[in-house]
Amino acid sequence: MERKSYPTDLTDMEWEILATLIPPAKEGGHPPTTDMGEICNAIYYHLKAGCQWNMLPGDFPPRSTVYSYYSKWQGQGVWEKFNHTLGGQVRSKLGKSTQPTALAADSQSVKTDQKKGMCMVLTDVKR
């Protein structure tokens, strides 16, 4: 039986990019039996819907398995890799450098020992 499709599901192109960033299974361990694409789809559903883990639809892999991967990947920095990779690709398509070249900050978010009210604002500079 085929799983119901959700608006948060990864497209084939998105999965092709993300699949290469997922850490391989440990050597010598039991080979994974769960589809990593389905794990990602379940995690994205959870994040977008804002539901509790135990409220994931039943056609996703078991919630304990999904949460286990989510937690493990969080500790390994996998989410940061996803964001940096996808962000870089978006910037590249916009004709920008894959890495931002500047940053914007205000006095509300940056502590300083300078005079009160002084702030530094930088803008993204296209090279």
PDB file of C-alpha atoms in Angstrom:
ATOM      1  CA  MET A   1       0.000   0.000   0.000  1.00  0.00           C
ATOM      2  CA  GLU A   2       1.388   3.380  -1.007  1.00  0.00           C
ATOM      3  CA  ARG A   3       1.698   6.125   1.598  1.00  0.00           C
ATOM      4  CA  LYS A   4      -0.483   9.222   1.378  1.00  0.00           C
ATOM      5  CA  SER A   5       1.390  12.238   0.021  1.00  0.00           C
ATOM      6  CA  TYR A   6       1.779  15.342   2.212  1.00  0.00           C
ATOM      7  CA  PRO A   7       2.610  18.934   1.175  1.00  0.00           C
ATOM      8  CA  THR A   8       5.811  18.699   3.251  1.00  0.00           C
ATOM      9  CA  ASP A   9       7.167  15.691   1.327  1.00  0.00           C
ATOM     10  CA  LEU A  10      10.517  16.149  -0.379  1.00  0.00           C
ATOM     11  CA  THR A  11      10.531  16.259  -4.162  1.00  0.00           C
ATOM     12  CA  ASP A  12      12.789  13.799  -5.983  1.00  0.00           C
ATOM     13  CA  MET A  13      15.202  16.649  -6.732  1.00  0.00           C
ATOM     14  CA  GLU A  14      15.303  17.769  -3.083  1.00  0.00           C
ATOM     15  CA  TRP A  15      15.901  14.196  -1.926  1.00  0.00           C
ATOM     16  CA  GLU A  16      18.686  13.756  -4.479  1.00  0.00           C
ATOM     17  CA  ILE A  17      20.515  16.712  -2.890  1.00  0.00           C
ATOM     18  CA  LEU A  18      19.868  15.792   0.754  1.00  0.00           C
ATOM     19  CA  ALA A  19      20.541  12.054   0.427  1.00  0.00           C
ATOM     20  CA  THR A  20      24.258  12.704  -0.068  1.00  0.00           C
ATOM     21  CA  LEU A  21      24.412  14.670   3.209  1.00  0.00           C
ATOM     22  CA  ILE A  22      22.961  11.960   5.458  1.00  0.00           C
ATOM     23  CA  PRO A  23      25.648  10.151   7.453  1.00  0.00           C
ATOM     24  CA  PRO A  24      26.162   6.487   6.532  1.00  0.00           C
ATOM     25  CA  ALA A  25      25.106   3.760   8.943  1.00  0.00           C
ATOM     26  CA  LYS A  26      27.725   2.529  11.415  1.00  0.00           C
ATOM     27  CA  GLU A  27      29.968  -0.195  10.078  1.00  0.00           C
ATOM     28  CA  GLY A  28      29.398  -3.594  11.587  1.00  0.00           C
ATOM     29  CA  GLY A  29      25.952  -2.672  12.868  1.00  0.00           C
ATOM     30  CA  HIS A  30      22.595  -3.914  11.724  1.00  0.00           C
ATOM     31  CA  PRO A  31      21.893  -2.465   8.245  1.00  0.00           C
ATOM     32  CA  PRO A  32      19.123   0.158   8.255  1.00  0.00           C
ATOM     33  CA  THR A  33      15.730  -1.142   7.186  1.00  0.00           C
ATOM     34  CA  THR A  34      13.967   2.231   7.151  1.00  0.00           C
ATOM     35  CA  ASP A  35      13.836   4.463   4.077  1.00  0.00           C
ATOM     36  CA  MET A  36      15.817   7.620   4.927  1.00  0.00           C
ATOM     37  CA  GLY A  37      13.658   9.671   2.554  1.00  0.00           C
ATOM     38  CA  GLU A  38      10.614   8.680   4.599  1.00  0.00           C
ATOM     39  CA  ILE A  39      12.436   9.611   7.806  1.00  0.00           C
ATOM     40  CA  CYS A  40      13.133  13.070   6.338  1.00  0.00           C
ATOM     41  CA  ASN A  41       9.521  13.403   5.153  1.00  0.00           C
ATOM     42  CA  ALA A  42       8.258  12.552   8.643  1.00  0.00           C
ATOM     43  CA  ILE A  43      10.647  15.041  10.266  1.00  0.00           C
ATOM     44  CA  TYR A  44       9.635  17.818   7.859  1.00  0.00           C
ATOM     45  CA  TYR A  45       5.967  17.010   8.504  1.00  0.00           C
ATOM     46  CA  HIS A  46       6.573  17.271  12.252  1.00  0.00           C
ATOM     47  CA  LEU A  47       8.431  20.578  11.918  1.00  0.00           C
ATOM     48  CA  LYS A  48       5.902  22.184   9.569  1.00  0.00           C
ATOM     49  CA  ALA A  49       2.776  20.914  11.347  1.00  0.00           C
ATOM     50  CA  GLY A  50       4.165  21.706  14.786  1.00  0.00           C
ATOM     51  CA  CYS A  51       2.658  18.510  16.132  1.00  0.00           C
ATOM     52  CA  GLN A  52       3.961  16.325  18.917  1.00  0.00           C
ATOM     53  CA  TRP A  53       6.015  13.317  17.883  1.00  0.00           C
ATOM     54  CA  ASN A  54       3.245  10.948  18.953  1.00  0.00           C
ATOM     55  CA  MET A  55       0.846  12.743  16.592  1.00  0.00           C
ATOM     56  CA  LEU A  56       2.729  11.869  13.400  1.00  0.00           C
ATOM     57  CA  PRO A  57       0.394  10.157  10.921  1.00  0.00           C
ATOM     58  CA  GLY A  58       0.571   6.375  11.104  1.00  0.00           C
ATOM     59  CA  ASP A  59       1.736   5.972   7.512  1.00  0.00           C
ATOM     60  CA  PHE A  60       5.173   7.372   8.384  1.00  0.00           C
ATOM     61  CA  PRO A  61       7.854   5.155   9.947  1.00  0.00           C
ATOM     62  CA  PRO A  62       7.433   4.578  13.714  1.00  0.00           C
ATOM     63  CA  ARG A  63       7.684   7.855  15.640  1.00  0.00           C
ATOM     64  CA  SER A  64      10.402   6.472  17.917  1.00  0.00           C
ATOM     65  CA  THR A  65      12.541   5.724  14.837  1.00  0.00           C
ATOM     66  CA  VAL A  66      11.858   9.164  13.329  1.00  0.00           C
ATOM     67  CA  TYR A  67      12.673  10.950  16.584  1.00  0.00           C
ATOM     68  CA  SER A  68      15.811   8.872  17.059  1.00  0.00           C
ATOM     69  CA  TYR A  69      17.180   9.980  13.666  1.00  0.00           C
ATOM     70  CA  TYR A  70      16.092  13.584  14.259  1.00  0.00           C
ATOM     71  CA  SER A  71      17.894  13.697  17.598  1.00  0.00           C
ATOM     72  CA  LYS A  72      21.012  11.916  16.338  1.00  0.00           C
ATOM     73  CA  TRP A  73      21.286  14.173  13.264  1.00  0.00           C
ATOM     74  CA  GLN A  74      20.827  17.236  15.434  1.00  0.00           C
ATOM     75  CA  GLY A  75      23.818  16.213  17.538  1.00  0.00           C
ATOM     76  CA  GLN A  76      25.911  15.424  14.443  1.00  0.00           C
ATOM     77  CA  GLY A  77      25.215  18.776  12.763  1.00  0.00           C
ATOM     78  CA  VAL A  78      23.337  17.234   9.843  1.00  0.00           C
ATOM     79  CA  TRP A  79      20.656  19.952   9.907  1.00  0.00           C
ATOM     80  CA  GLU A  80      23.323  22.644   9.626  1.00  0.00           C
ATOM     81  CA  LYS A  81      24.793  20.815   6.613  1.00  0.00           C
ATOM     82  CA  PHE A  82      21.330  20.705   5.013  1.00  0.00           C
ATOM     83  CA  ASN A  83      20.823  24.438   5.583  1.00  0.00           C
ATOM     84  CA  HIS A  84      24.285  25.486   4.385  1.00  0.00           C
ATOM     85  CA  THR A  85      24.090  23.294   1.281  1.00  0.00           C
ATOM     86  CA  LEU A  86      20.602  24.348   0.267  1.00  0.00           C
ATOM     87  CA  GLY A  87      21.223  28.007   1.171  1.00  0.00           C
ATOM     88  CA  GLY A  88      24.379  28.000  -0.936  1.00  0.00           C
ATOM     89  CA  GLN A  89      22.508  26.549  -3.908  1.00  0.00           C
ATOM     90  CA  VAL A  90      19.785  29.191  -3.638  1.00  0.00           C
ATOM     91  CA  ARG A  91      22.414  31.962  -3.437  1.00  0.00           C
ATOM     92  CA  SER A  92      24.212  30.489  -6.449  1.00  0.00           C
ATOM     93  CA  LYS A  93      20.999  30.477  -8.499  1.00  0.00           C
ATOM     94  CA  LEU A  94      20.526  34.152  -7.578  1.00  0.00           C
ATOM     95  CA  GLY A  95      23.983  34.911  -8.954  1.00  0.00           C
ATOM     96  CA  LYS A  96      25.547  35.467  -5.538  1.00  0.00           C
ATOM     97  CA  SER A  97      28.509  33.890  -3.813  1.00  0.00           C
ATOM     98  CA  THR A  98      27.531  30.632  -2.093  1.00  0.00           C
ATOM     99  CA  GLN A  99      28.679  32.137   1.228  1.00  0.00           C
ATOM    100  CA  PRO A 100      27.332  35.457   2.523  1.00  0.00           C
ATOM    101  CA  THR A 101      29.965  38.191   2.402  1.00  0.00           C
ATOM    102  CA  ALA A 102      28.435  40.497   5.004  1.00  0.00           C
ATOM    103  CA  LEU A 103      26.165  40.587   8.005  1.00  0.00           C
ATOM    104  CA  ALA A 104      23.554  42.954   9.408  1.00  0.00           C
ATOM    105  CA  ALA A 105      23.370  43.514  13.156  1.00  0.00           C
ATOM    106  CA  ASP A 106      21.717  46.046  15.422  1.00  0.00           C
ATOM    107  CA  SER A 107      22.297  47.169  18.966  1.00  0.00           C
ATOM    108  CA  GLN A 108      19.403  45.023  20.201  1.00  0.00           C
ATOM    109  CA  SER A 109      21.121  41.793  19.217  1.00  0.00           C
ATOM    110  CA  VAL A 110      24.801  42.622  19.709  1.00  0.00           C
ATOM    111  CA  LYS A 111      26.362  43.475  23.063  1.00  0.00           C
ATOM    112  CA  THR A 112      29.014  46.156  22.876  1.00  0.00           C
ATOM    113  CA  ASP A 113      31.139  48.229  25.183  1.00  0.00           C
ATOM    114  CA  GLN A 114      30.677  51.278  22.938  1.00  0.00           C
ATOM    115  CA  LYS A 115      28.414  54.223  23.681  1.00  0.00           C
ATOM    116  CA  LYS A 116      24.726  53.475  24.054  1.00  0.00           C
ATOM    117  CA  GLY A 117      22.822  53.667  20.786  1.00  0.00           C
ATOM    118  CA  MET A 118      25.790  52.991  18.558  1.00  0.00           C
ATOM    119  CA  CYS A 119      25.217  50.214  16.062  1.00  0.00           C
ATOM    120  CA  MET A 120      26.874  48.693  13.060  1.00  0.00           C
ATOM    121  CA  VAL A 121      24.905  47.786   9.938  1.00  0.00           C
ATOM    122  CA  LEU A 122      26.453  45.939   7.034  1.00  0.00           C
ATOM    123  CA  THR A 123      24.659  44.900   3.895  1.00  0.00           C
ATOM    124  CA  ASP A 124      25.175  42.005   1.538  1.00  0.00           C
ATOM    125  CA  VAL A 125      27.706  43.105  -1.038  1.00  0.00           C
ATOM    126  CA  LYS A 126      27.481  41.471  -4.459  1.00  0.00           C
ATOM    127  CA  ARG A 127      30.894  40.543  -5.803  1.00  0.00           C
TER     128      ARG A 127
END
